[in-house]
Short mmCIF file of C-alpha atoms in Angstrom, two decimals:
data_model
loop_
_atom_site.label_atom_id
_atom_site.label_comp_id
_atom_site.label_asym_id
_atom_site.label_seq_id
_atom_site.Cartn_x
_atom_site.Cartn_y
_atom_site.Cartn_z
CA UNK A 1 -27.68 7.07 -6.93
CA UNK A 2 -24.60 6.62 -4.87
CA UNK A 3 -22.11 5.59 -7.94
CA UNK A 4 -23.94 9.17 -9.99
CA UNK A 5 -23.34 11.25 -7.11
CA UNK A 6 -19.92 9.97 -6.42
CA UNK A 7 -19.01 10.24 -10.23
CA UNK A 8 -20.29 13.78 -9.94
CA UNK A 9 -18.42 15.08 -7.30
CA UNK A 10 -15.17 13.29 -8.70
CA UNK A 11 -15.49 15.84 -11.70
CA UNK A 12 -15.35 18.62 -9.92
CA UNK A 13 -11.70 17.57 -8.88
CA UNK A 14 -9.49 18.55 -5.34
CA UNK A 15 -12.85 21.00 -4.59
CA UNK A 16 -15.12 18.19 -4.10
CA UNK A 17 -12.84 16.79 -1.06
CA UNK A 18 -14.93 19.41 1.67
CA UNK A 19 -18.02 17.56 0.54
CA UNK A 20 -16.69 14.19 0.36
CA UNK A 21 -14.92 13.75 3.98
CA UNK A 22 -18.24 13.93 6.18
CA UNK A 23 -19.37 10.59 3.66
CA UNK A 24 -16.90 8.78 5.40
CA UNK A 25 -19.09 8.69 8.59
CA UNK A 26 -22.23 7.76 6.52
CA UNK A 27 -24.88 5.79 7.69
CA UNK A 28 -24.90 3.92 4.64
CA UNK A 29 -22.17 1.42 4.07
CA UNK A 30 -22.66 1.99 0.01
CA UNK A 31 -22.22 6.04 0.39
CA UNK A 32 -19.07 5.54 2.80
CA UNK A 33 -17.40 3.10 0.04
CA UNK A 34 -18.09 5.33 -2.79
CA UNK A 35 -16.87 8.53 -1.03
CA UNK A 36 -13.65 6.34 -0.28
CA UNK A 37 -13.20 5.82 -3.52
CA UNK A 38 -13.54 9.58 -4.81
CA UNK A 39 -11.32 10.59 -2.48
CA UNK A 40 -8.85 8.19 -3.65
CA UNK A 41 -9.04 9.43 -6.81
CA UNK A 42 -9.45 13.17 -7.00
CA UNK A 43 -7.90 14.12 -3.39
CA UNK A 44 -4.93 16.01 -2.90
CA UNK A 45 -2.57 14.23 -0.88
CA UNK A 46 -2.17 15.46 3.09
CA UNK A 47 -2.42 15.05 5.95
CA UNK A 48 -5.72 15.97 6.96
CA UNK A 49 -6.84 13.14 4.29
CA UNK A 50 -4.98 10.76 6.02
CA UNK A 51 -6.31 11.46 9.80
CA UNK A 52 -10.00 10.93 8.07
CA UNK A 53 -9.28 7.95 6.43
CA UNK A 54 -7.32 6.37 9.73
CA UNK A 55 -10.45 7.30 12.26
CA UNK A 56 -12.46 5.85 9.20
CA UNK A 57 -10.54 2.77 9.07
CA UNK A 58 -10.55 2.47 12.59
CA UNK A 59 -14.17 2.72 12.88
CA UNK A 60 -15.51 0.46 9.99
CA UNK A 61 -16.91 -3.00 11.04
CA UNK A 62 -17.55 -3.98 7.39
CA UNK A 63 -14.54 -5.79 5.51
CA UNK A 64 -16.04 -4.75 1.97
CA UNK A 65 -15.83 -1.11 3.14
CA UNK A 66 -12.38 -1.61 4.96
CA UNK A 67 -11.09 -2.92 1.48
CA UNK A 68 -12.76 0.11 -0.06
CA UNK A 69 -10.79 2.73 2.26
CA UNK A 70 -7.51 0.85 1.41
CA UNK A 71 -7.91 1.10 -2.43
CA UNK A 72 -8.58 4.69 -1.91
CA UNK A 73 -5.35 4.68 0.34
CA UNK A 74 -3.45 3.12 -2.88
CA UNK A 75 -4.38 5.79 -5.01
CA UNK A 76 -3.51 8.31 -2.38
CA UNK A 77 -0.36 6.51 -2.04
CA UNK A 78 0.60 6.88 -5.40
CA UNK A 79 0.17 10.54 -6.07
CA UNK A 80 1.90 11.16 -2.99
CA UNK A 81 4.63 9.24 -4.77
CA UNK A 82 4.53 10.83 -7.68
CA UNK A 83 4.68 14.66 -5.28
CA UNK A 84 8.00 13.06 -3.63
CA UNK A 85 6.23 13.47 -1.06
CA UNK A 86 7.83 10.45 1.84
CA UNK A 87 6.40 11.55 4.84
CA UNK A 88 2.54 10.48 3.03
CA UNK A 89 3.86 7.37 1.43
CA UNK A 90 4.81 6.18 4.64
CA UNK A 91 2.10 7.04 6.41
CA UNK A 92 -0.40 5.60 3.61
CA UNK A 93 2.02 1.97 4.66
CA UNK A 94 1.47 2.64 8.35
CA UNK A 95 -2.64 2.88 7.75
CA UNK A 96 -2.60 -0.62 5.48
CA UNK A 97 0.23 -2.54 7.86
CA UNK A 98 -2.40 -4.20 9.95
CA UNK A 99 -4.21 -5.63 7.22
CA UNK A 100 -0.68 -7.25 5.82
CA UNK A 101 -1.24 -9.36 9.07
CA UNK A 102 -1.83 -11.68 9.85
CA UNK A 103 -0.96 -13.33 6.48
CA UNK A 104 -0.65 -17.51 7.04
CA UNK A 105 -3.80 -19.29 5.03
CA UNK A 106 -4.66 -15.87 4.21
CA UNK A 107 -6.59 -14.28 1.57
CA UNK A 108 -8.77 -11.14 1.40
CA UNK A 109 -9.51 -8.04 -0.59
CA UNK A 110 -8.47 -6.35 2.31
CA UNK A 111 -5.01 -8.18 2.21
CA UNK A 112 -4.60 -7.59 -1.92
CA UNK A 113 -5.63 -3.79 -1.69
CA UNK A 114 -3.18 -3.16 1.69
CA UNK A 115 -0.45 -5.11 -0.27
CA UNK A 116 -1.42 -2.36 -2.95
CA UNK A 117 -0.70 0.75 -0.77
CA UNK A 118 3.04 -0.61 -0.08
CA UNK A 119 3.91 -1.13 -3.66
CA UNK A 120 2.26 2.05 -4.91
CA UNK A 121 3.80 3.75 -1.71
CA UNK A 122 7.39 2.70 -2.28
CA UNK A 123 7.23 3.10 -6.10
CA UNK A 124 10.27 2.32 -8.17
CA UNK A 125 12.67 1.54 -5.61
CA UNK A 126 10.14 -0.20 -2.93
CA UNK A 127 10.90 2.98 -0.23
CA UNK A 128 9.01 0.72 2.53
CA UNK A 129 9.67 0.77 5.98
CA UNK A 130 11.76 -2.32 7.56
CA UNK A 131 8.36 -3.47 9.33
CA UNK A 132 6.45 -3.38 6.09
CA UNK A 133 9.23 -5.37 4.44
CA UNK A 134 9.17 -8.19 7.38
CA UNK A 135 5.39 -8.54 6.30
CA UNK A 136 6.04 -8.23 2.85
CA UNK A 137 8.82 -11.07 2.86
CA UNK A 138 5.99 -13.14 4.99
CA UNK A 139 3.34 -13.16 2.55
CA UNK A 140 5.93 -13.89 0.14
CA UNK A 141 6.61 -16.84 1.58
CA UNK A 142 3.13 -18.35 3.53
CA UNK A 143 0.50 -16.18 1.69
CA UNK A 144 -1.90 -18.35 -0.21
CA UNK A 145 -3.55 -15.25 -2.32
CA UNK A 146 -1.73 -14.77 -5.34
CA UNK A 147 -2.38 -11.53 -5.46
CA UNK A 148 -1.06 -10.60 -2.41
CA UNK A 149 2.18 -12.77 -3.26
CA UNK A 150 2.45 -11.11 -6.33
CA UNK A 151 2.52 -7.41 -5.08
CA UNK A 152 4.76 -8.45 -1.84
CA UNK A 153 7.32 -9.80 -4.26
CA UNK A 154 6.89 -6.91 -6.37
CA UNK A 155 8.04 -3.93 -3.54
CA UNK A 156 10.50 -6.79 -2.38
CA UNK A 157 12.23 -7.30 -5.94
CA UNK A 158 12.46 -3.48 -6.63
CA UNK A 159 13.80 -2.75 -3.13
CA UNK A 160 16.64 -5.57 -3.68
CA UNK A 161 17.07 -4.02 -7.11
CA UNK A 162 17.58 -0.79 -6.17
CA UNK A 163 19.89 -1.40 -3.33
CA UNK A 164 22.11 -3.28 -5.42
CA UNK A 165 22.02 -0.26 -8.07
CA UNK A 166 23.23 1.87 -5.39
CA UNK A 167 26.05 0.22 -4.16
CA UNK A 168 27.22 -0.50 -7.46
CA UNK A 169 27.37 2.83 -8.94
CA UNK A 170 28.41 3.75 -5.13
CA UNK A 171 31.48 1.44 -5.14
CA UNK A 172 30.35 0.26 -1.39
CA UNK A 173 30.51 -2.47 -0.21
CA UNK A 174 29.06 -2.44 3.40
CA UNK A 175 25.26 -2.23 3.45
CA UNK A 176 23.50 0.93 5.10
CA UNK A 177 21.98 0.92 8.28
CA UNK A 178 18.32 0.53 6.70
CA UNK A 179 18.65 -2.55 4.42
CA UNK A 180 20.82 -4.63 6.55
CA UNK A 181 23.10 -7.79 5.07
CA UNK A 182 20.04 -9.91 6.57
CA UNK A 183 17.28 -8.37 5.21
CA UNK A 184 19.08 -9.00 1.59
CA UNK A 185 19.72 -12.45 2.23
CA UNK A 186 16.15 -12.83 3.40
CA UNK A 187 14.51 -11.16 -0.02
CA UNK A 188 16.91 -12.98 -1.92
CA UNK A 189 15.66 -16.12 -0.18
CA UNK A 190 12.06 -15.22 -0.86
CA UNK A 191 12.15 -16.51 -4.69
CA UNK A 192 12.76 -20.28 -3.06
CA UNK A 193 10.58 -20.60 -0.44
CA UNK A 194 7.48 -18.68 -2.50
CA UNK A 195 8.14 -20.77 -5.55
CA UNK A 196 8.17 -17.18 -7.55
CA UNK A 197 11.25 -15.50 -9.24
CA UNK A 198 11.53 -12.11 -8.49
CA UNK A 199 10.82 -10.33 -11.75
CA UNK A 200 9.02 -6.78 -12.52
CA UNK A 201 5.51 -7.32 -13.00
CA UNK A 202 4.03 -6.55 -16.39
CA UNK A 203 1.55 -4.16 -17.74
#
């Protein structure tokens, strides 16, 4: 009854989001994942959305229904990408950063789906925060879920990628005060120590 209702109010589009929010508060573990998951993918991006999902987030005990409010956040994450709209990417990152830690012996849905909100957050050119990139590099390099390896690397490859694109058709030399000589040397370093290469993921 749940997955109907949910499916139902999905069709109706950005109108159903009134309806949706309170279902985030639901008794029923079930109703709260569902409504998590319509959100994520008929919402309009804002700010509001993001407040309910962070007092949501905040008071879930259930991991299965945490993971559910951070694959919403992914979808959120990438339409607010695909707006141009920063301010929401970033804040979709700040909402998934404490389930990127921490990350040694680690593996969770929880972990893959927040490792999900950077990449679809930073899109093309990995537009992540320094602190998300610290945690990215980290999983990288101690993470045992795959998954979570393979996104990390992901945000981490097109970041690199894009940096060097810059100064190159730039002509500078010097890096900017946001992706420091260090941090470079440290993605760079990444494909070692993670036993991955650092290649665009396909599909």
């Amino acid at each position: 009854e749940a997955r109907a209702a949910t499916y139902g109010l999905m069709a109706v589009g950005p109108a159903a989001t009134a309806s949706l929010l309170p279902l985030l508060t639901d008794i029923s573990p079930r109703v709260r994942a569902w409504s998590s998951f319509a959100l994520g993918e008929c919402s309009r991006p804002s700010t509001d959305l993001l407040d309910h999902f962070e007092r949501a987030l905040h008071a879930e005990q259930l991991p299965a229904v945490e993971a559910a409010y951070l694959q919403a956040l992914g979808c959120v994450a990438s339409r607010s990408r695909a707006l141009q709209e920063e301010a929401l990417c970033h804040r979709c990152t700040e909402l998934a950063m404490p389930y990127l830690l921490p990350i040694k012996c680690f593996c969770s849905l929880r972990g893959e789906n927040a490792c999900l909100v950077a990449l679809m957050a930073g899109g093309l050119t990995g537009d992540v925060s320094q602190e998300t990139l610290n945690a990215l590099m980290d999983i990288a390099n101690y993470c045992d879920d795959r998954y979570m390896v393979a996104f990390a690397l992901e945000v981490l490859n097109r970041r690199t990628k894009h940096y060097y694109e810059e100064n190159q058709q730039s002509n500078v030399v010097q890096c900017s005060e946001e992706m420091t000589t260090s941090t470079i040397d440290s993605i760079s370093g990444v494909r070692h120590k993670a036993g991955a290469e650092l290649v665009p993921m396909s599909g």
